[in-house]
Amino acid sequence: MTDPHDSAGLQGKAGHNLPPLRLHVPEPPARPGESADFTHFDIPAADAAPRPDETAQPATMRDMAYGLVRVLDENGAAVGQWNPNLPSETLLRMLRTMALTRAFDARMFRAQRQGKTSFYMKSTGEEAVSIGAALALDRDDMCFPSYRQQGILIARDWPIIDMMNQIYSNKGDRLKGRQLPIMYSARDAGFFSISGNLTTQYPQAVGWAMASAARGDTRIAATWCGEGSTAEGDFHSACTFASVYRAPVIMNIVNNQWAISSFSGFAGAEATTFAARAVGYGIAGLRVDGNDVLAVYAATRWAADRARANAGPTLIEHFTYRVEGHSTSDDPSAYRSAEESSLWPLGDPIARLKQHCIALGIWDEDRHAAMDKELAELVRDAAREAEKNGILGHGLHHPMESMFEDVFEEMPRHLKEQQQQMLDEWKAAGL
Amino acid sequence: MEGGGAVSDVMTQDAGTDVQQMNMIQAINSAMDVMMERDPTVVVMGEDVGFFGGVFRATAGLQQKYGKNRVFDTPITECGIIGVAVGMGAYGLRPVPEIQFADYIYPALDQLVSEAGRLRYRSAGEFIAPMTVRSPFGGGIFGGQTHSQSPEGIFTHCSGIKTVIPSTPYDAKGLLIAAIEDNDPTIFFEPKRIYNGPFDGEYDTPATSWAGHADAQVPTGYYRIPLGKARIARAGGALTILCYGTMVHVVEHTVAMLGLDAEIVDLRSLVPLDIETIEASVKKTGRCLIVHEATRTSGFGAELLAQVQERCFHYLEAPIERVTGFDTPYPHSLEWAYFPGPVRIREAINKIMKD
Ligand SMILES: Cc1ncc(C[n+]2csc(CCOP(=O)(O)OP(=O)(O)O)c2C)c(N)n1
Ligand SMILES: [Mg+2]
């Protein structure tokens, strides 16, 4: 009889002349106080990546999961096979949408710091990932985002005041103050209700896409999660379903290299790329410069055309960097080198597109400065308007009894009783 | 080692150990520190617990002290974290995994319920899962529906899992040590609203800290509080109130406001349950109120109510009442209407004491 309480192997097997095993626990290249080093990270030339046919068999394009799709080179020129050759107005729209998203983030972050709401999450430095994709999709394609793709709503011209009402959980909030700030839902923008539970949206997007295919629809689905979230089982279930049913879905991994305090190595980045997850599932995989909005646009367009041609799903890794803290509850100076964000070799997505537009002669520094000023005023005015509907914790919320609505389509007796009990108790207490 | 979970009245403690003022986070940190020092098989893991020391700082300093082989960050997969902990337990380690928020424990349910909770049974004791799953739970921090839930009733419903919930720094440390030493899988839910100070349920008054609180005087060394032994938080004769976690403080405050001679029983552990203490108290007072923050239907209060009714029916002078969270998801802006605070507890007490 073995004794389960005394470990079988703790002493090791004496007499066996074998080297001891070692546990590998990943460690990021730089911690606070150390200098950041990205020299290990080699960037292929902007025009290096080939562009396979949209209907290519996944097995013929595995290299794409280890390379890097780029369009904008170091001088701001659009080069190579992936250049989407966009008209000027689209380029300027991209620029403005990214700048508006950044201004919105700045304002709402400040609102949280001023105590007007409980929580906020910025997407600084990652704007291209959601905006490049949103502009490459059709307006009626369905998006299943994580919490860091506010850029999709902004790109789809969703009113920012509606987003602010949600952030303030005020009486203008369509979600009735039920959700944590930034956990938007906007069905009319093709934007699925955001969950706080990581990666649950991945299989849901696949399911939506399967339904669209089964019904002979023409709309496709797209979903996003962070690189850290790819560890969740839901990610892998989604890939399996997407592969088996060749679902018309685009699965985006936003590799911003950090998941709160743990670096991408804890999601497997020391061993391979995130795009390479596609290889094992027999899905087309693309690895993209996520700070190059034209590359994001082009890759999304490729994947959307592929899905519409019934050629199956695409997994896209967007390589980017999380410039700010994870959320308003986080202080990254406690776990990563302060230098990292400034040394990140793929730069800033807004600066890069701006450089490109200036090089094309369709934009200049003065116009850019004027735009930034205008957008700062725009979000300030919208925030003031939204604040008229109330800020968190200052009374202007949805009625208390609304808490019991929408649990079910029809309120069952026990909830009606609880609702009445709550009202009676507050009344008895003179509140 | 056997009998780690047995109910015993003895509190074992290292002789001559110093006492320090600690908040609940520090007490929990100290419990892991003490156990890692005493037992080389104890390992701590979870999302952000390593270098950073946890999003609530509960594991701060442990990786620096015990190294990355024993304290490490994990990938973000709760199912993976608990599955790996089952495997480490099978090897002979004593894992203390953290699930960052109780709201994120659901992906791990299969590994907890079907695996950890049944391993001893299905292998007739050949394999065990001696893990302690730490997880912050409960609301009151404007965390919305995914940072506020109290899922303890899901686990008490399943066989083979112990469920422990402390309400003070002193208890948190002693109970966590007992849970780590216990050879069965234990869910250790930490009421995050009272990490930094007791909370009386009056959300619009300034937060208090643990400083100066008698139960925040915590021995720096080893001591254990046996699992399955309730604490009489306040002795009294008028009414028995059963509660745990944050609600102990809300109940204490409400009772003090009413000037009522209630007996407040802090359950500390739901499975195993100290039914003897509960029974003795209810037989003495003849009245019983049950308070928890979790939703009402099939909540642990229903089990308490059934057991009290079975054992104390002939002693009861009024129907047993429950004050609980409502059967809705935890709302963000209406958090304080949802939270079972002093207003609702007082109404229930009035009802029970009416005749
Ligand atoms: C199931 C689940 N587990 C844990 C968490 C806590 N959590 C929230 S965000 C996060 C990190 C996610 O990192 P990543 O996927 O890289 O996304 P990013 O924040 O970088 O966009 C964690 C651990 C959660 N929300 N849900
Ligand atoms: Mg990330």
mmCIF file of N, CA, C and O and ligand atoms in Angstrom, chain A residues 121 126 146-148 196-198 225-230 232 254 256 258-260 322 326, chain B residues 47-48 76 78 100-101 104 107, ligand 1:
data_model
loop_
_atom_site.group_PDB
_atom_site.id
_atom_site.type_symbol
_atom_site.label_atom_id
_atom_site.label_comp_id
_atom_site.label_asym_id
_atom_site.label_seq_id
_atom_site.Cartn_x
_atom_site.Cartn_y
_atom_site.Cartn_z
ATOM 1 N N MET A 121 -10.418 51.336 -19.236
ATOM 2 C CA MET A 121 -9.308 50.657 -19.920
ATOM 3 C C MET A 121 -8.985 51.385 -21.213
ATOM 4 O O MET A 121 -9.863 51.574 -22.049
ATOM 5 N N GLU A 126 -2.704 50.629 -29.563
ATOM 6 C CA GLU A 126 -3.318 49.469 -30.226
ATOM 7 C C GLU A 126 -4.501 49.881 -31.096
ATOM 8 O O GLU A 126 -5.285 49.038 -31.517
ATOM 9 N N SER A 146 -13.130 41.900 -27.410
ATOM 10 C CA SER A 146 -12.784 41.900 -25.989
ATOM 11 C C SER A 146 -12.985 43.345 -25.507
ATOM 12 O O SER A 146 -13.549 44.174 -26.217
ATOM 13 N N TYR A 147 -12.472 43.654 -24.316
ATOM 14 C CA TYR A 147 -12.704 44.976 -23.731
ATOM 15 C C TYR A 147 -11.802 46.059 -24.300
ATOM 16 O O TYR A 147 -11.864 47.190 -23.860
ATOM 17 N N ARG A 148 -10.908 45.743 -25.237
ATOM 18 C CA ARG A 148 -9.963 46.772 -25.686
ATOM 19 C C ARG A 148 -10.185 47.161 -27.143
ATOM 20 O O ARG A 148 -9.282 47.686 -27.800
ATOM 21 N N GLY A 196 -16.805 40.168 -19.150
ATOM 22 C CA GLY A 196 -15.587 40.291 -18.339
ATOM 23 C C GLY A 196 -14.822 38.980 -18.273
ATOM 24 O O GLY A 196 -13.665 38.956 -17.856
ATOM 25 N N ASN A 197 -15.445 37.902 -18.651
ATOM 26 C CA ASN A 197 -14.789 36.586 -18.587
ATOM 27 C C ASN A 197 -14.041 36.348 -19.883
ATOM 28 O O ASN A 197 -14.638 36.270 -20.953
ATOM 29 N N LEU A 198 -12.739 36.214 -19.778
ATOM 30 C CA LEU A 198 -11.882 36.211 -20.956
ATOM 31 C C LEU A 198 -12.192 35.090 -21.938
ATOM 32 O O LEU A 198 -12.412 33.947 -21.540
ATOM 33 N N CYS A 225 -9.195 38.678 -29.108
ATOM 34 C CA CYS A 225 -8.824 38.447 -27.710
ATOM 35 C C CYS A 225 -7.354 38.816 -27.553
ATOM 36 O O CYS A 225 -6.629 38.940 -28.539
ATOM 37 N N GLY A 226 -6.925 39.005 -26.319
ATOM 38 C CA GLY A 226 -5.524 39.313 -26.073
ATOM 39 C C GLY A 226 -4.665 38.060 -26.166
ATOM 40 O O GLY A 226 -5.172 36.936 -26.147
ATOM 41 N N GLU A 227 -3.344 38.255 -26.277
ATOM 42 C CA GLU A 227 -2.461 37.080 -26.377
ATOM 43 C C GLU A 227 -2.539 36.247 -25.099
ATOM 44 O O GLU A 227 -2.498 35.021 -25.164
ATOM 45 N N GLY A 228 -2.689 36.906 -23.960
ATOM 46 C CA GLY A 228 -2.789 36.156 -22.711
ATOM 47 C C GLY A 228 -4.013 35.263 -22.699
ATOM 48 O O GLY A 228 -3.986 34.136 -22.192
ATOM 49 N N SER A 229 -5.073 35.756 -23.303
ATOM 50 C CA SER A 229 -6.345 35.033 -23.302
ATOM 51 C C SER A 229 -6.341 33.801 -24.189
ATOM 52 O O SER A 229 -7.251 32.974 -24.107
ATOM 53 N N THR A 230 -5.328 33.667 -25.063
ATOM 54 C CA THR A 230 -5.291 32.476 -25.915
ATOM 55 C C THR A 230 -5.047 31.211 -25.106
ATOM 56 O O THR A 230 -5.198 30.108 -25.614
ATOM 57 N N GLU A 232 -6.826 30.338 -22.564
ATOM 58 C CA GLU A 232 -8.100 29.795 -22.099
ATOM 59 C C GLU A 232 -8.578 28.665 -23.017
ATOM 60 O O GLU A 232 -8.381 28.717 -24.237
ATOM 61 N N VAL A 254 -4.760 39.901 -30.318
ATOM 62 C CA VAL A 254 -4.063 41.170 -30.136
ATOM 63 C C VAL A 254 -2.876 40.910 -29.214
ATOM 64 O O VAL A 254 -3.014 40.848 -27.992
ATOM 65 N N ASN A 256 -0.329 42.278 -27.491
ATOM 66 C CA ASN A 256 0.266 43.524 -26.991
ATOM 67 C C ASN A 256 1.353 43.217 -25.966
ATOM 68 O O ASN A 256 1.818 44.091 -25.245
ATOM 69 N N TRP A 258 1.628 41.946 -23.125
ATOM 70 C CA TRP A 258 1.415 41.888 -21.681
ATOM 71 C C TRP A 258 -0.016 41.493 -21.357
ATOM 72 O O TRP A 258 -0.957 41.908 -22.042
ATOM 73 N N ALA A 259 -0.154 40.722 -20.300
ATOM 74 C CA ALA A 259 -1.467 40.362 -19.754
ATOM 75 C C ALA A 259 -1.418 40.756 -18.276
ATOM 76 O O ALA A 259 -0.845 40.027 -17.464
ATOM 77 N N ILE A 260 -1.981 41.887 -17.945
ATOM 78 C CA ILE A 260 -1.735 42.524 -16.645
ATOM 79 C C ILE A 260 -0.227 42.477 -16.398
ATOM 80 O O ILE A 260 0.507 43.069 -17.182
ATOM 81 N N ARG A 322 1.229 47.129 -25.508
ATOM 82 C CA ARG A 322 0.306 47.820 -24.597
ATOM 83 C C ARG A 322 1.043 48.967 -23.918
ATOM 84 O O ARG A 322 1.809 48.760 -22.983
ATOM 85 N N HIS A 326 -2.692 48.108 -17.683
ATOM 86 C CA HIS A 326 -3.762 47.200 -18.101
ATOM 87 C C HIS A 326 -5.127 47.881 -17.974
ATOM 88 O O HIS A 326 -5.986 47.754 -18.834
ATOM 89 N N GLU B 47 -2.540 33.473 -11.860
ATOM 90 C CA GLU B 47 -2.342 34.600 -12.769
ATOM 91 C C GLU B 47 -1.814 35.802 -11.983
ATOM 92 O O GLU B 47 -2.440 36.223 -11.005
ATOM 93 N N ASP B 48 -0.660 36.292 -12.372
ATOM 94 C CA ASP B 48 -0.043 37.488 -11.769
ATOM 95 C C ASP B 48 0.431 37.295 -10.321
ATOM 96 O O ASP B 48 0.739 38.263 -9.642
ATOM 97 N N ILE B 76 -3.201 32.191 -18.493
ATOM 98 C CA ILE B 76 -4.572 32.552 -18.109
ATOM 99 C C ILE B 76 -5.509 31.438 -18.544
ATOM 100 O O ILE B 76 -6.124 31.497 -19.601
ATOM 101 N N GLU B 78 -7.988 28.984 -16.146
ATOM 102 C CA GLU B 78 -8.349 28.512 -14.808
ATOM 103 C C GLU B 78 -8.499 27.000 -14.814
ATOM 104 O O GLU B 78 -8.137 26.326 -13.847
ATOM 105 N N GLN B 100 -7.936 34.436 -9.719
ATOM 106 C CA GLN B 100 -7.834 35.886 -9.496
ATOM 107 C C GLN B 100 -9.106 36.528 -8.940
ATOM 108 O O GLN B 100 -9.036 37.402 -8.095
ATOM 109 N N PHE B 101 -10.253 36.106 -9.433
ATOM 110 C CA PHE B 101 -11.554 36.511 -8.891
ATOM 111 C C PHE B 101 -12.442 35.270 -8.890
ATOM 112 O O PHE B 101 -12.379 34.479 -9.838
ATOM 113 N N TYR B 104 -14.157 34.132 -11.927
ATOM 114 C CA TYR B 104 -13.429 33.478 -13.017
ATOM 115 C C TYR B 104 -13.114 32.026 -12.704
ATOM 116 O O TYR B 104 -12.276 31.399 -13.349
ATOM 117 N N PRO B 107 -14.451 28.405 -15.469
ATOM 118 C CA PRO B 107 -13.764 27.529 -16.428
ATOM 119 C C PRO B 107 -13.068 26.347 -15.735
ATOM 120 O O PRO B 107 -12.741 25.363 -16.385
HETATM 121 C C1 LIG C 1 -11.697 33.968 -17.121
HETATM 122 C C2 LIG C 1 -10.929 35.161 -16.657
HETATM 123 N N1 LIG C 1 -9.789 34.971 -15.960
HETATM 124 C C3 LIG C 1 -9.087 36.027 -15.501
HETATM 125 C C4 LIG C 1 -9.519 37.296 -15.722
HETATM 126 C C5 LIG C 1 -8.745 38.483 -15.161
HETATM 127 N N2 LIG C 1 -8.075 39.223 -16.235
HETATM 128 C C6 LIG C 1 -8.684 40.259 -16.841
HETATM 129 S S1 LIG C 1 -7.793 40.863 -18.102
HETATM 130 C C7 LIG C 1 -6.530 39.771 -17.833
HETATM 131 C C8 LIG C 1 -5.317 39.791 -18.720
HETATM 132 C C9 LIG C 1 -5.658 39.565 -20.152
HETATM 133 O O1 LIG C 1 -4.541 39.742 -20.951
HETATM 134 P P1 LIG C 1 -4.589 39.666 -22.524
HETATM 135 O O2 LIG C 1 -5.434 38.527 -22.967
HETATM 136 O O3 LIG C 1 -3.212 39.706 -23.033
HETATM 137 O O4 LIG C 1 -5.408 40.977 -22.954
HETATM 138 P P2 LIG C 1 -4.980 42.508 -22.838
HETATM 139 O O5 LIG C 1 -5.490 42.996 -21.515
HETATM 140 O O6 LIG C 1 -3.523 42.612 -22.960
HETATM 141 O O7 LIG C 1 -5.701 43.214 -23.943
HETATM 142 C C10 LIG C 1 -6.836 38.940 -16.747
HETATM 143 C C11 LIG C 1 -5.952 37.893 -16.217
HETATM 144 C C12 LIG C 1 -10.711 37.451 -16.455
HETATM 145 N N3 LIG C 1 -11.212 38.665 -16.740
HETATM 146 N N4 LIG C 1 -11.394 36.370 -16.918
#
